[in-house]
XYZ file of C-alpha atoms in Angstrom:
80
model
C 0.058 0.049 0.077
C 1.337 3.333 -0.901
C 0.162 6.076 1.668
C 2.392 8.840 0.530
C 3.214 9.659 -3.142
C 6.835 10.417 -2.268
C 7.066 6.605 -1.905
C 6.870 6.600 -5.856
C 9.546 9.222 -6.586
C 11.604 8.339 -9.644
C 9.522 5.309 -10.688
C 7.663 4.678 -13.992
C 4.021 4.034 -13.162
C 1.110 2.465 -14.644
C -1.965 3.531 -12.522
C -5.166 1.513 -12.366
C -7.815 3.388 -10.532
C -11.049 1.618 -9.702
C -13.435 4.305 -8.722
C -14.932 2.141 -6.279
C -12.156 3.337 -3.919
C -14.235 6.633 -3.460
C -16.507 7.043 -0.522
C -19.799 5.796 -1.548
C -21.531 8.537 0.097
C -20.295 10.967 -2.743
C -19.883 8.317 -5.532
C -22.066 5.421 -6.083
C -20.245 1.982 -6.467
C -20.879 -1.643 -7.424
C -18.533 -2.692 -4.815
C -18.487 0.286 -2.249
C -15.677 0.956 0.121
C -17.106 2.505 3.105
C -14.871 5.248 4.397
C -13.279 5.485 0.967
C -11.474 8.476 -0.361
C -12.957 11.655 -1.254
C -12.599 12.898 -4.814
C -10.571 15.624 -3.615
C -8.333 13.176 -1.748
C -7.848 10.978 -4.795
C -7.038 13.984 -6.795
C -4.597 15.166 -4.403
C -2.785 11.829 -4.241
C -2.652 11.314 -8.022
C -1.284 14.960 -8.420
C 1.551 14.000 -5.909
C 2.254 10.804 -7.564
C 2.313 12.311 -11.094
C 4.598 15.169 -9.707
C 7.331 12.677 -8.480
C 7.171 9.855 -10.995
C 6.711 9.209 -14.812
C 3.283 8.186 -15.796
C 3.414 5.567 -18.553
C -0.204 4.631 -18.650
C -3.458 4.571 -16.700
C -6.814 2.782 -16.643
C -9.977 3.841 -14.931
C -12.805 1.413 -14.086
C -16.151 1.533 -12.320
C -17.427 4.774 -13.806
C -20.968 5.583 -12.428
C -23.524 6.784 -14.832
C -24.385 10.695 -14.228
C -21.134 11.235 -12.233
C -18.698 11.613 -15.035
C -17.813 15.286 -14.086
C -16.973 14.224 -10.630
C -14.922 11.315 -11.813
C -12.986 13.419 -14.393
C -12.146 15.935 -11.678
C -10.792 13.160 -9.341
C -8.492 11.732 -11.972
C -7.483 15.001 -13.682
C -3.778 14.580 -12.749
C -3.761 11.517 -14.905
C -4.917 13.317 -17.958
C -2.004 15.704 -18.007
């Protein structure tokens, strides 16, 4: 588990983001993670990770209908 983006410094990363990791109180999920990350928390982590490493690819799964804007904002650091 990576808690601090600094742990990824200098690495090449392929990031898989399953949006079920977001708190189901703000983002509906097929497999909810109670107490999950806020969209802002995910965005902050991804921004930190991409600032200290080289992103070579990413995949995003579990997009919820009608929540595209929220998801896009949360993963924005991956979109460069």
